[in-house]
């Protein structure tokens, strides 16, 4: 019996991760050959985003269309949410409109789970507060697997604003479930408490953390989630934690640079690195469509 929802990497077994990785590779082939499928013909996928998005929302929309589904984009800013309609009532309304799957992003941790418990449609978490972003982690391990084949034993370094990052949580869970080791690097002010419980190592010195790394993943500083000063200046932060060409020389020879994006050039990453030969940032975006096709097929196909 397949699951109804995908709410977090924490819920997924290693076998499920591997099943999604195999399916995503098949989907990537369809994308490369520009093939449209009819696996979800007659189904409707809604995107319900209470926070801004460029990649995730459009990626799920494209993925659904590639599988033959209809799509419904709910713009929260112009919806009846503004008249006080609750999340559960909004979800029930979408189901009554014929929606089979709801892709939701919300600023509150746990909102996708609350929705999933109250609607018959499948629910996919597209990012909830500072909790999880499972589709990002799945596309990240998929991108890494396409480069290294076996993730076991790889060293993944995630550097930056770990404290406010749902990507850091989901990626740490996904990479460690698949046998990689994850090192988290940030100033102490940007590290959440008890982060080691997720199976990661903490190394606040970036020059030490990046040594022999196979994957380097800088994260954006999430100023929109900060209510105080966590570092002195962007220039000083960049000096200590920015990914630049000099630091990359300390990483493994065949290392890759990933970033969930959006990126802030000159803050967590130099432009020359973001556009460099070992950057896979744009590849992550295309792979995101493939993985989200795999996720929608996994949940919604008969
Ligand atoms: N990586 C990511 O979630 O990007 P968006 O905010 O553009 O969806």
PDB file of C-alpha atoms and ligand atoms in Angstrom:
ATOM      1  CA  UNK A   1       0.000   0.000   0.000  1.00  0.00           C
ATOM      2  CA  UNK A   2       1.577   3.279  -1.114  1.00  0.00           C
ATOM      3  CA  UNK A   3       1.413   6.285   1.194  1.00  0.00           C
ATOM      4  CA  UNK A   4      -1.218   9.027   0.776  1.00  0.00           C
ATOM      5  CA  UNK A   5       1.074  11.994   1.504  1.00  0.00           C
ATOM      6  CA  UNK A   6       4.710  13.094   1.457  1.00  0.00           C
ATOM      7  CA  UNK A   7       5.172  15.405   4.446  1.00  0.00           C
ATOM      8  CA  UNK A   8       8.823  14.982   5.367  1.00  0.00           C
ATOM      9  CA  UNK A   9      11.968  12.958   4.732  1.00  0.00           C
ATOM     10  CA  UNK A  10      11.685  11.823   8.349  1.00  0.00           C
ATOM     11  CA  UNK A  11       8.655   9.678   7.354  1.00  0.00           C
ATOM     12  CA  UNK A  12      10.271   8.035   4.301  1.00  0.00           C
ATOM     13  CA  UNK A  13      12.173   4.757   4.479  1.00  0.00           C
ATOM     14  CA  UNK A  14      15.470   4.216   2.661  1.00  0.00           C
ATOM     15  CA  UNK A  15      13.605   1.830   0.330  1.00  0.00           C
ATOM     16  CA  UNK A  16      11.120   4.581  -0.556  1.00  0.00           C
ATOM     17  CA  UNK A  17      13.945   7.065  -1.187  1.00  0.00           C
ATOM     18  CA  UNK A  18      15.583   4.574  -3.542  1.00  0.00           C
ATOM     19  CA  UNK A  19      12.264   3.855  -5.313  1.00  0.00           C
ATOM     20  CA  UNK A  20      11.769   7.593  -5.907  1.00  0.00           C
ATOM     21  CA  UNK A  21      15.380   7.953  -7.140  1.00  0.00           C
ATOM     22  CA  UNK A  22      14.901   5.160  -9.696  1.00  0.00           C
ATOM     23  CA  UNK A  23      11.599   6.652 -10.880  1.00  0.00           C
ATOM     24  CA  UNK A  24      13.090  10.156 -11.106  1.00  0.00           C
ATOM     25  CA  UNK A  25      15.786   8.833 -13.458  1.00  0.00           C
ATOM     26  CA  UNK A  26      13.065   7.416 -15.715  1.00  0.00           C
ATOM     27  CA  UNK A  27      11.251  10.768 -15.592  1.00  0.00           C
ATOM     28  CA  UNK A  28      14.465  12.653 -16.386  1.00  0.00           C
ATOM     29  CA  UNK A  29      14.685  10.563 -19.564  1.00  0.00           C
ATOM     30  CA  UNK A  30      11.151  11.617 -20.545  1.00  0.00           C
ATOM     31  CA  UNK A  31      12.059  15.276 -19.929  1.00  0.00           C
ATOM     32  CA  UNK A  32      15.232  15.016 -22.039  1.00  0.00           C
ATOM     33  CA  UNK A  33      13.227  13.479 -24.904  1.00  0.00           C
ATOM     34  CA  UNK A  34      10.489  16.130 -24.438  1.00  0.00           C
ATOM     35  CA  UNK A  35       7.850  13.425 -23.963  1.00  0.00           C
ATOM     36  CA  UNK A  36       4.487  14.176 -22.357  1.00  0.00           C
ATOM     37  CA  UNK A  37       2.889  11.278 -20.450  1.00  0.00           C
ATOM     38  CA  UNK A  38      -0.733  10.459 -19.603  1.00  0.00           C
ATOM     39  CA  UNK A  39      -0.139   8.663 -16.297  1.00  0.00           C
ATOM     40  CA  UNK A  40      -2.203  11.267 -14.394  1.00  0.00           C
ATOM     41  CA  UNK A  41      -4.753  11.973 -17.111  1.00  0.00           C
ATOM     42  CA  UNK A  42      -8.060  12.961 -15.468  1.00  0.00           C
ATOM     43  CA  UNK A  43      -6.356  13.995 -12.189  1.00  0.00           C
ATOM     44  CA  UNK A  44      -5.963  17.536 -10.853  1.00  0.00           C
ATOM     45  CA  UNK A  45      -3.008  18.836  -8.844  1.00  0.00           C
ATOM     46  CA  UNK A  46      -3.378  22.102  -6.891  1.00  0.00           C
ATOM     47  CA  UNK A  47      -0.530  24.308  -5.712  1.00  0.00           C
ATOM     48  CA  UNK A  48      -1.433  26.207  -2.525  1.00  0.00           C
ATOM     49  CA  UNK A  49       1.447  28.500  -1.557  1.00  0.00           C
ATOM     50  CA  UNK A  50       1.220  30.765   1.502  1.00  0.00           C
ATOM     51  CA  UNK A  51       4.883  31.781   0.954  1.00  0.00           C
ATOM     52  CA  UNK A  52       6.702  32.983  -2.163  1.00  0.00           C
ATOM     53  CA  UNK A  53       8.274  30.523  -4.599  1.00  0.00           C
ATOM     54  CA  UNK A  54       9.736  30.473  -8.089  1.00  0.00           C
ATOM     55  CA  UNK A  55      11.231  26.980  -8.417  1.00  0.00           C
ATOM     56  CA  UNK A  56       9.089  24.682  -6.279  1.00  0.00           C
ATOM     57  CA  UNK A  57       5.698  25.957  -7.381  1.00  0.00           C
ATOM     58  CA  UNK A  58       6.468  26.053 -11.103  1.00  0.00           C
ATOM     59  CA  UNK A  59       8.348  22.782 -10.907  1.00  0.00           C
ATOM     60  CA  UNK A  60       5.344  20.947  -9.419  1.00  0.00           C
ATOM     61  CA  UNK A  61       3.057  22.626 -11.960  1.00  0.00           C
ATOM     62  CA  UNK A  62       5.309  21.522 -14.838  1.00  0.00           C
ATOM     63  CA  UNK A  63       5.674  18.026 -13.363  1.00  0.00           C
ATOM     64  CA  UNK A  64       1.895  17.588 -13.097  1.00  0.00           C
ATOM     65  CA  UNK A  65       1.370  18.755 -16.689  1.00  0.00           C
ATOM     66  CA  UNK A  66       4.165  16.470 -17.932  1.00  0.00           C
ATOM     67  CA  UNK A  67       2.212  13.556 -16.418  1.00  0.00           C
ATOM     68  CA  UNK A  68      -1.043  14.605 -18.101  1.00  0.00           C
ATOM     69  CA  UNK A  69      -2.732  16.093 -15.017  1.00  0.00           C
ATOM     70  CA  UNK A  70      -4.677  19.357 -14.893  1.00  0.00           C
ATOM     71  CA  UNK A  71      -3.331  21.989 -12.527  1.00  0.00           C
ATOM     72  CA  UNK A  72      -4.916  24.593 -10.287  1.00  0.00           C
ATOM     73  CA  UNK A  73      -2.763  27.387  -8.881  1.00  0.00           C
ATOM     74  CA  UNK A  74      -4.247  29.007  -5.780  1.00  0.00           C
ATOM     75  CA  UNK A  75      -2.938  32.508  -5.235  1.00  0.00           C
ATOM     76  CA  UNK A  76      -3.342  32.956  -1.498  1.00  0.00           C
ATOM     77  CA  UNK A  77      -3.020  36.746  -1.818  1.00  0.00           C
ATOM     78  CA  UNK A  78      -6.184  36.911  -3.954  1.00  0.00           C
ATOM     79  CA  UNK A  79      -8.042  33.910  -2.491  1.00  0.00           C
ATOM     80  CA  UNK A  80     -10.687  33.691   0.245  1.00  0.00           C
ATOM     81  CA  UNK A  81      -7.859  33.061   2.712  1.00  0.00           C
ATOM     82  CA  UNK A  82      -7.846  36.872   2.866  1.00  0.00           C
ATOM     83  CA  UNK A  83     -11.477  36.720   4.086  1.00  0.00           C
ATOM     84  CA  UNK A  84     -10.482  34.451   6.955  1.00  0.00           C
ATOM     85  CA  UNK A  85     -11.025  31.001   5.408  1.00  0.00           C
ATOM     86  CA  UNK A  86      -9.081  28.403   7.369  1.00  0.00           C
ATOM     87  CA  UNK A  87      -6.465  26.053   5.963  1.00  0.00           C
ATOM     88  CA  UNK A  88      -8.729  23.029   6.480  1.00  0.00           C
ATOM     89  CA  UNK A  89     -11.743  24.693   4.868  1.00  0.00           C
ATOM     90  CA  UNK A  90      -9.560  25.809   1.944  1.00  0.00           C
ATOM     91  CA  UNK A  91      -8.349  22.223   1.535  1.00  0.00           C
ATOM     92  CA  UNK A  92     -11.860  20.779   1.685  1.00  0.00           C
ATOM     93  CA  UNK A  93     -12.960  23.304  -0.926  1.00  0.00           C
ATOM     94  CA  UNK A  94     -10.166  22.192  -3.265  1.00  0.00           C
ATOM     95  CA  UNK A  95     -11.192  18.545  -2.829  1.00  0.00           C
ATOM     96  CA  UNK A  96     -14.819  19.491  -3.594  1.00  0.00           C
ATOM     97  CA  UNK A  97     -13.510  21.146  -6.778  1.00  0.00           C
ATOM     98  CA  UNK A  98     -12.072  17.766  -7.801  1.00  0.00           C
ATOM     99  CA  UNK A  99      -8.450  18.134  -6.714  1.00  0.00           C
ATOM    100  CA  UNK A 100      -6.556  14.841  -6.169  1.00  0.00           C
ATOM    101  CA  UNK A 101      -3.306  16.261  -4.769  1.00  0.00           C
ATOM    102  CA  UNK A 102      -2.489  19.496  -2.930  1.00  0.00           C
ATOM    103  CA  UNK A 103       1.075  20.822  -2.934  1.00  0.00           C
ATOM    104  CA  UNK A 104       1.311  23.225   0.001  1.00  0.00           C
ATOM    105  CA  UNK A 105       3.921  25.695   1.255  1.00  0.00           C
ATOM    106  CA  UNK A 106       3.179  27.410   4.571  1.00  0.00           C
ATOM    107  CA  UNK A 107       5.118  29.510   7.075  1.00  0.00           C
ATOM    108  CA  UNK A 108       3.839  27.369   9.953  1.00  0.00           C
ATOM    109  CA  UNK A 109       5.644  24.110  10.724  1.00  0.00           C
ATOM    110  CA  UNK A 110       3.120  21.274  10.681  1.00  0.00           C
ATOM    111  CA  UNK A 111       0.560  22.978   8.418  1.00  0.00           C
ATOM    112  CA  UNK A 112       0.895  20.312   5.650  1.00  0.00           C
ATOM    113  CA  UNK A 113       0.363  17.525   8.214  1.00  0.00           C
ATOM    114  CA  UNK A 114      -2.738  19.260   9.589  1.00  0.00           C
ATOM    115  CA  UNK A 115      -4.102  19.565   6.059  1.00  0.00           C
ATOM    116  CA  UNK A 116      -3.265  15.926   5.252  1.00  0.00           C
ATOM    117  CA  UNK A 117      -5.170  14.728   8.325  1.00  0.00           C
ATOM    118  CA  UNK A 118      -8.273  16.599   7.245  1.00  0.00           C
ATOM    119  CA  UNK A 119      -8.597  16.065   3.471  1.00  0.00           C
ATOM    120  CA  UNK A 120      -8.932  12.957   1.326  1.00  0.00           C
ATOM    121  CA  UNK A 121      -6.545  14.330  -1.323  1.00  0.00           C
ATOM    122  CA  UNK A 122      -2.842  13.535  -1.266  1.00  0.00           C
ATOM    123  CA  UNK A 123      -0.780  16.313   0.342  1.00  0.00           C
ATOM    124  CA  UNK A 124       2.833  17.162  -0.526  1.00  0.00           C
ATOM    125  CA  UNK A 125       4.824  19.447   1.749  1.00  0.00           C
ATOM    126  CA  UNK A 126       6.535  22.081  -0.414  1.00  0.00           C
ATOM    127  CA  UNK A 127       8.149  23.682   2.642  1.00  0.00           C
ATOM    128  CA  UNK A 128       6.712  24.309   6.123  1.00  0.00           C
ATOM    129  CA  UNK A 129       8.311  27.000   8.240  1.00  0.00           C
ATOM    130  CA  UNK A 130      11.725  25.911   9.461  1.00  0.00           C
ATOM    131  CA  UNK A 131      10.723  22.235   9.542  1.00  0.00           C
ATOM    132  CA  UNK A 132      11.034  20.308   6.243  1.00  0.00           C
ATOM    133  CA  UNK A 133      11.273  20.736   2.447  1.00  0.00           C
ATOM    134  CA  UNK A 134      11.191  17.091   1.298  1.00  0.00           C
ATOM    135  CA  UNK A 135      10.958  17.622  -2.466  1.00  0.00           C
ATOM    136  CA  UNK A 136      14.092  19.827  -2.334  1.00  0.00           C
ATOM    137  CA  UNK A 137      15.996  17.132  -0.439  1.00  0.00           C
ATOM    138  CA  UNK A 138      14.817  14.457  -2.870  1.00  0.00           C
ATOM    139  CA  UNK A 139      15.938  16.454  -5.907  1.00  0.00           C
ATOM    140  CA  UNK A 140      19.235  17.172  -4.159  1.00  0.00           C
ATOM    141  CA  UNK A 141      20.025  13.507  -3.479  1.00  0.00           C
ATOM    142  CA  UNK A 142      18.887  12.716  -7.034  1.00  0.00           C
ATOM    143  CA  UNK A 143      21.290  15.325  -8.451  1.00  0.00           C
ATOM    144  CA  UNK A 144      24.107  13.994  -6.264  1.00  0.00           C
ATOM    145  CA  UNK A 145      23.355  10.407  -7.291  1.00  0.00           C
ATOM    146  CA  UNK A 146      23.562  11.346 -10.985  1.00  0.00           C
ATOM    147  CA  UNK A 147      27.111  12.599 -10.329  1.00  0.00           C
ATOM    148  CA  UNK A 148      28.471  10.060  -7.870  1.00  0.00           C
ATOM    149  CA  UNK A 149      26.162   7.035  -8.359  1.00  0.00           C
ATOM    150  CA  UNK A 150      26.691   5.746  -4.806  1.00  0.00           C
ATOM    151  CA  UNK A 151      26.148   8.303  -2.049  1.00  0.00           C
ATOM    152  CA  UNK A 152      27.527   6.034   0.698  1.00  0.00           C
ATOM    153  CA  UNK A 153      30.682   7.509   2.187  1.00  0.00           C
ATOM    154  CA  UNK A 154      30.386  10.914   0.503  1.00  0.00           C
ATOM    155  CA  UNK A 155      31.109  14.027   2.545  1.00  0.00           C
ATOM    156  CA  UNK A 156      28.386  16.674   2.239  1.00  0.00           C
ATOM    157  CA  UNK A 157      29.036  20.125   3.710  1.00  0.00           C
ATOM    158  CA  UNK A 158      26.032  22.396   4.229  1.00  0.00           C
ATOM    159  CA  UNK A 159      27.155  25.917   5.121  1.00  0.00           C
ATOM    160  CA  UNK A 160      25.219  29.021   6.051  1.00  0.00           C
ATOM    161  CA  UNK A 161      21.964  29.842   7.764  1.00  0.00           C
ATOM    162  CA  UNK A 162      21.246  26.352   9.127  1.00  0.00           C
ATOM    163  CA  UNK A 163      19.052  27.709  11.926  1.00  0.00           C
ATOM    164  CA  UNK A 164      16.280  28.976   9.648  1.00  0.00           C
ATOM    165  CA  UNK A 165      16.661  26.322   6.943  1.00  0.00           C
ATOM    166  CA  UNK A 166      14.112  23.578   6.310  1.00  0.00           C
ATOM    167  CA  UNK A 167      16.370  22.499   3.428  1.00  0.00           C
ATOM    168  CA  UNK A 168      19.255  21.814   5.851  1.00  0.00           C
ATOM    169  CA  UNK A 169      16.984  19.576   7.940  1.00  0.00           C
ATOM    170  CA  UNK A 170      15.516  17.608   5.042  1.00  0.00           C
ATOM    171  CA  UNK A 171      18.857  17.303   3.219  1.00  0.00           C
ATOM    172  CA  UNK A 172      20.637  16.099   6.358  1.00  0.00           C
ATOM    173  CA  UNK A 173      17.968  13.420   6.856  1.00  0.00           C
ATOM    174  CA  UNK A 174      18.012  12.347   3.183  1.00  0.00           C
ATOM    175  CA  UNK A 175      21.797  12.240   2.690  1.00  0.00           C
ATOM    176  CA  UNK A 176      22.429  10.399   5.976  1.00  0.00           C
ATOM    177  CA  UNK A 177      19.663   7.847   5.238  1.00  0.00           C
ATOM    178  CA  UNK A 178      21.511   7.094   1.995  1.00  0.00           C
ATOM    179  CA  UNK A 179      24.852   6.640   3.738  1.00  0.00           C
ATOM    180  CA  UNK A 180      26.566  10.007   3.200  1.00  0.00           C
ATOM    181  CA  UNK A 181      28.059  11.979   6.076  1.00  0.00           C
ATOM    182  CA  UNK A 182      26.827  15.545   6.581  1.00  0.00           C
ATOM    183  CA  UNK A 183      28.859  18.367   8.121  1.00  0.00           C
ATOM    184  CA  UNK A 184      26.960  21.515   9.079  1.00  0.00           C
ATOM    185  CA  UNK A 185      28.932  24.752   9.162  1.00  0.00           C
ATOM    186  CA  UNK A 186      27.701  28.125  10.444  1.00  0.00           C
ATOM    187  CA  UNK A 187      28.401  30.722  13.084  1.00  0.00           C
ATOM    188  CA  UNK A 188      27.018  29.479  16.425  1.00  0.00           C
ATOM    189  CA  UNK A 189      24.225  32.059  16.181  1.00  0.00           C
ATOM    190  CA  UNK A 190      22.945  30.350  13.012  1.00  0.00           C
ATOM    191  CA  UNK A 191      23.018  26.775  14.323  1.00  0.00           C
ATOM    192  CA  UNK A 192      19.831  25.360  15.874  1.00  0.00           C
ATOM    193  CA  UNK A 193      19.995  23.508  19.176  1.00  0.00           C
ATOM    194  CA  UNK A 194      20.366  19.711  19.125  1.00  0.00           C
ATOM    195  CA  UNK A 195      21.231  19.655  15.404  1.00  0.00           C
ATOM    196  CA  UNK A 196      23.612  16.699  15.951  1.00  0.00           C
ATOM    197  CA  UNK A 197      20.561  14.565  16.838  1.00  0.00           C
ATOM    198  CA  UNK A 198      19.773  14.498  13.113  1.00  0.00           C
ATOM    199  CA  UNK A 199      23.009  12.635  12.474  1.00  0.00           C
ATOM    200  CA  UNK A 200      25.183  15.538  11.311  1.00  0.00           C
ATOM    201  CA  UNK A 201      28.609  16.706  12.467  1.00  0.00           C
ATOM    202  CA  UNK A 202      29.060  20.388  13.325  1.00  0.00           C
ATOM    203  CA  UNK A 203      32.228  22.268  12.290  1.00  0.00           C
ATOM    204  CA  UNK A 204      32.019  26.070  12.640  1.00  0.00           C
ATOM    205  CA  UNK A 205      35.341  26.685  10.830  1.00  0.00           C
ATOM    206  CA  UNK A 206      34.504  26.603   7.124  1.00  0.00           C
ATOM    207  CA  UNK A 207      38.105  26.125   5.993  1.00  0.00           C
ATOM    208  CA  UNK A 208      38.241  22.942   8.087  1.00  0.00           C
ATOM    209  CA  UNK A 209      34.718  21.801   7.133  1.00  0.00           C
ATOM    210  CA  UNK A 210      35.298  22.028   3.379  1.00  0.00           C
ATOM    211  CA  UNK A 211      38.466  19.878   3.421  1.00  0.00           C
ATOM    212  CA  UNK A 212      37.952  16.876   1.081  1.00  0.00           C
ATOM    213  CA  UNK A 213      34.223  17.605   0.730  1.00  0.00           C
ATOM    214  CA  UNK A 214      32.448  15.920  -2.197  1.00  0.00           C
ATOM    215  CA  UNK A 215      29.397  18.173  -2.104  1.00  0.00           C
ATOM    216  CA  UNK A 216      29.364  21.791  -0.934  1.00  0.00           C
ATOM    217  CA  UNK A 217      25.959  23.347  -0.386  1.00  0.00           C
ATOM    218  CA  UNK A 218      25.832  26.991   0.718  1.00  0.00           C
ATOM    219  CA  UNK A 219      22.503  28.294   1.999  1.00  0.00           C
ATOM    220  CA  UNK A 220      20.936  31.724   1.667  1.00  0.00           C
ATOM    221  CA  UNK A 221      20.763  33.925   4.756  1.00  0.00           C
ATOM    222  CA  UNK A 222      17.024  34.042   5.455  1.00  0.00           C
ATOM    223  CA  UNK A 223      16.714  37.662   6.550  1.00  0.00           C
ATOM    224  CA  UNK A 224      12.910  37.363   6.333  1.00  0.00           C
ATOM    225  CA  UNK A 225      12.923  34.874   9.239  1.00  0.00           C
ATOM    226  CA  UNK A 226      15.369  36.827  11.452  1.00  0.00           C
ATOM    227  CA  UNK A 227      14.252  39.141  14.236  1.00  0.00           C
ATOM    228  CA  UNK A 228      17.692  40.240  15.382  1.00  0.00           C
ATOM    229  CA  UNK A 229      21.371  40.429  14.441  1.00  0.00           C
ATOM    230  CA  UNK A 230      22.992  37.006  13.873  1.00  0.00           C
ATOM    231  CA  UNK A 231      26.281  38.300  12.378  1.00  0.00           C
ATOM    232  CA  UNK A 232      27.932  41.694  12.046  1.00  0.00           C
ATOM    233  CA  UNK A 233      28.054  42.478   8.315  1.00  0.00           C
ATOM    234  CA  UNK A 234      27.461  40.621   5.040  1.00  0.00           C
ATOM    235  CA  UNK A 235      31.095  41.346   4.113  1.00  0.00           C
ATOM    236  CA  UNK A 236      32.386  39.686   7.293  1.00  0.00           C
ATOM    237  CA  UNK A 237      29.967  36.778   6.874  1.00  0.00           C
ATOM    238  CA  UNK A 238      31.141  36.314   3.285  1.00  0.00           C
ATOM    239  CA  UNK A 239      34.765  36.382   4.409  1.00  0.00           C
ATOM    240  CA  UNK A 240      34.167  33.585   6.952  1.00  0.00           C
ATOM    241  CA  UNK A 241      31.427  31.483   5.314  1.00  0.00           C
ATOM    242  CA  UNK A 242      31.234  32.411   1.625  1.00  0.00           C
ATOM    243  CA  UNK A 243      32.051  29.761  -1.009  1.00  0.00           C
ATOM    244  CA  UNK A 244      34.854  31.148  -3.180  1.00  0.00           C
ATOM    245  CA  UNK A 245      37.437  29.694  -5.559  1.00  0.00           C
ATOM    246  CA  UNK A 246      40.191  29.695  -2.933  1.00  0.00           C
ATOM    247  CA  UNK A 247      38.138  27.616  -0.510  1.00  0.00           C
ATOM    248  CA  UNK A 248      36.970  25.217  -3.228  1.00  0.00           C
ATOM    249  CA  UNK A 249      40.599  24.171  -3.790  1.00  0.00           C
ATOM    250  CA  UNK A 250      40.416  22.438  -0.374  1.00  0.00           C
ATOM    251  CA  UNK A 251      37.458  20.264  -1.468  1.00  0.00           C
ATOM    252  CA  UNK A 252      37.753  16.916  -3.278  1.00  0.00           C
ATOM    253  CA  UNK A 253      38.991  17.186  -6.878  1.00  0.00           C
ATOM    254  CA  UNK A 254      35.642  16.078  -8.369  1.00  0.00           C
ATOM    255  CA  UNK A 255      33.469  17.992  -5.911  1.00  0.00           C
ATOM    256  CA  UNK A 256      30.203  19.619  -6.942  1.00  0.00           C
ATOM    257  CA  UNK A 257      28.573  22.812  -5.703  1.00  0.00           C
ATOM    258  CA  UNK A 258      24.845  22.644  -5.037  1.00  0.00           C
ATOM    259  CA  UNK A 259      22.452  25.367  -3.854  1.00  0.00           C
ATOM    260  CA  UNK A 260      18.688  25.117  -3.308  1.00  0.00           C
ATOM    261  CA  UNK A 261      18.399  28.730  -4.547  1.00  0.00           C
ATOM    262  CA  UNK A 262      17.513  31.527  -4.706  1.00  0.00           C
ATOM    263  CA  UNK A 263      21.181  32.499  -4.467  1.00  0.00           C
ATOM    264  CA  UNK A 264      22.640  35.769  -3.201  1.00  0.00           C
ATOM    265  CA  UNK A 265      25.876  36.315  -5.131  1.00  0.00           C
ATOM    266  CA  UNK A 266      28.590  37.893  -3.009  1.00  0.00           C
ATOM    267  CA  UNK A 267      26.947  36.753   0.234  1.00  0.00           C
ATOM    268  CA  UNK A 268      26.968  32.934   0.659  1.00  0.00           C
ATOM    269  CA  UNK A 269      28.519  32.235  -2.774  1.00  0.00           C
ATOM    270  CA  UNK A 270      30.724  34.064  -5.280  1.00  0.00           C
ATOM    271  CA  UNK A 271      29.192  34.549  -8.733  1.00  0.00           C
ATOM    272  CA  UNK A 272      32.202  32.870 -10.336  1.00  0.00           C
ATOM    273  CA  UNK A 273      31.539  29.739  -8.242  1.00  0.00           C
ATOM    274  CA  UNK A 274      27.785  29.770  -8.908  1.00  0.00           C
ATOM    275  CA  UNK A 275      28.548  29.838 -12.641  1.00  0.00           C
ATOM    276  CA  UNK A 276      31.637  27.623 -12.385  1.00  0.00           C
ATOM    277  CA  UNK A 277      32.418  24.250 -13.932  1.00  0.00           C
ATOM    278  CA  UNK A 278      31.459  22.231 -10.861  1.00  0.00           C
ATOM    279  CA  UNK A 279      28.238  24.122 -10.117  1.00  0.00           C
ATOM    280  CA  UNK A 280      25.111  21.987 -10.604  1.00  0.00           C
ATOM    281  CA  UNK A 281      22.625  24.659  -9.519  1.00  0.00           C
ATOM    282  CA  UNK A 282      20.723  24.787 -12.830  1.00  0.00           C
ATOM    283  CA  UNK A 283      20.831  20.990 -13.109  1.00  0.00           C
ATOM    284  CA  UNK A 284      19.082  20.844  -9.721  1.00  0.00           C
ATOM    285  CA  UNK A 285      16.192  22.833 -11.189  1.00  0.00           C
ATOM    286  CA  UNK A 286      15.665  20.431 -14.113  1.00  0.00           C
ATOM    287  CA  UNK A 287      16.121  17.444 -11.818  1.00  0.00           C
ATOM    288  CA  UNK A 288      13.483  19.001  -9.570  1.00  0.00           C
ATOM    289  CA  UNK A 289      10.863  18.556 -12.282  1.00  0.00           C
ATOM    290  CA  UNK A 290      11.888  14.909 -12.716  1.00  0.00           C
ATOM    291  CA  UNK A 291      11.759  14.177  -8.985  1.00  0.00           C
ATOM    292  CA  UNK A 292       8.413  15.934  -8.567  1.00  0.00           C
ATOM    293  CA  UNK A 293       7.032  13.867 -11.466  1.00  0.00           C
ATOM    294  CA  UNK A 294       8.220  10.775  -9.583  1.00  0.00           C
ATOM    295  CA  UNK A 295       6.577  12.015  -6.369  1.00  0.00           C
ATOM    296  CA  UNK A 296       3.238  12.771  -8.045  1.00  0.00           C
ATOM    297  CA  UNK A 297       3.244   9.418  -9.818  1.00  0.00           C
ATOM    298  CA  UNK A 298       4.108   7.659  -6.523  1.00  0.00           C
ATOM    299  CA  UNK A 299       1.135   9.219  -4.736  1.00  0.00           C
ATOM    300  CA  UNK A 300      -1.496   9.631  -7.431  1.00  0.00           C
ATOM    301  CA  UNK A 301      -1.095   6.985 -10.147  1.00  0.00           C
ATOM    302  CA  UNK A 302      -3.599   4.100  -9.962  1.00  0.00           C
TER     303      UNK A 302
HETATM  304  N1  LIG B   1      14.519  26.103  -3.441  1.00  0.00           N
HETATM  305  C1  LIG B   1      13.292  26.613  -3.343  1.00  0.00           C
HETATM  306  O1  LIG B   1      12.452  26.159  -2.541  1.00  0.00           O
HETATM  307  O2  LIG B   1      13.061  27.663  -4.197  1.00  0.00           O
HETATM  308  P1  LIG B   1      11.716  28.487  -4.287  1.00  0.00           P
HETATM  309  O3  LIG B   1      11.553  29.227  -2.993  1.00  0.00           O
HETATM  310  O4  LIG B   1      11.874  29.396  -5.471  1.00  0.00           O
HETATM  311  O5  LIG B   1      10.582  27.516  -4.474  1.00  0.00           O
END
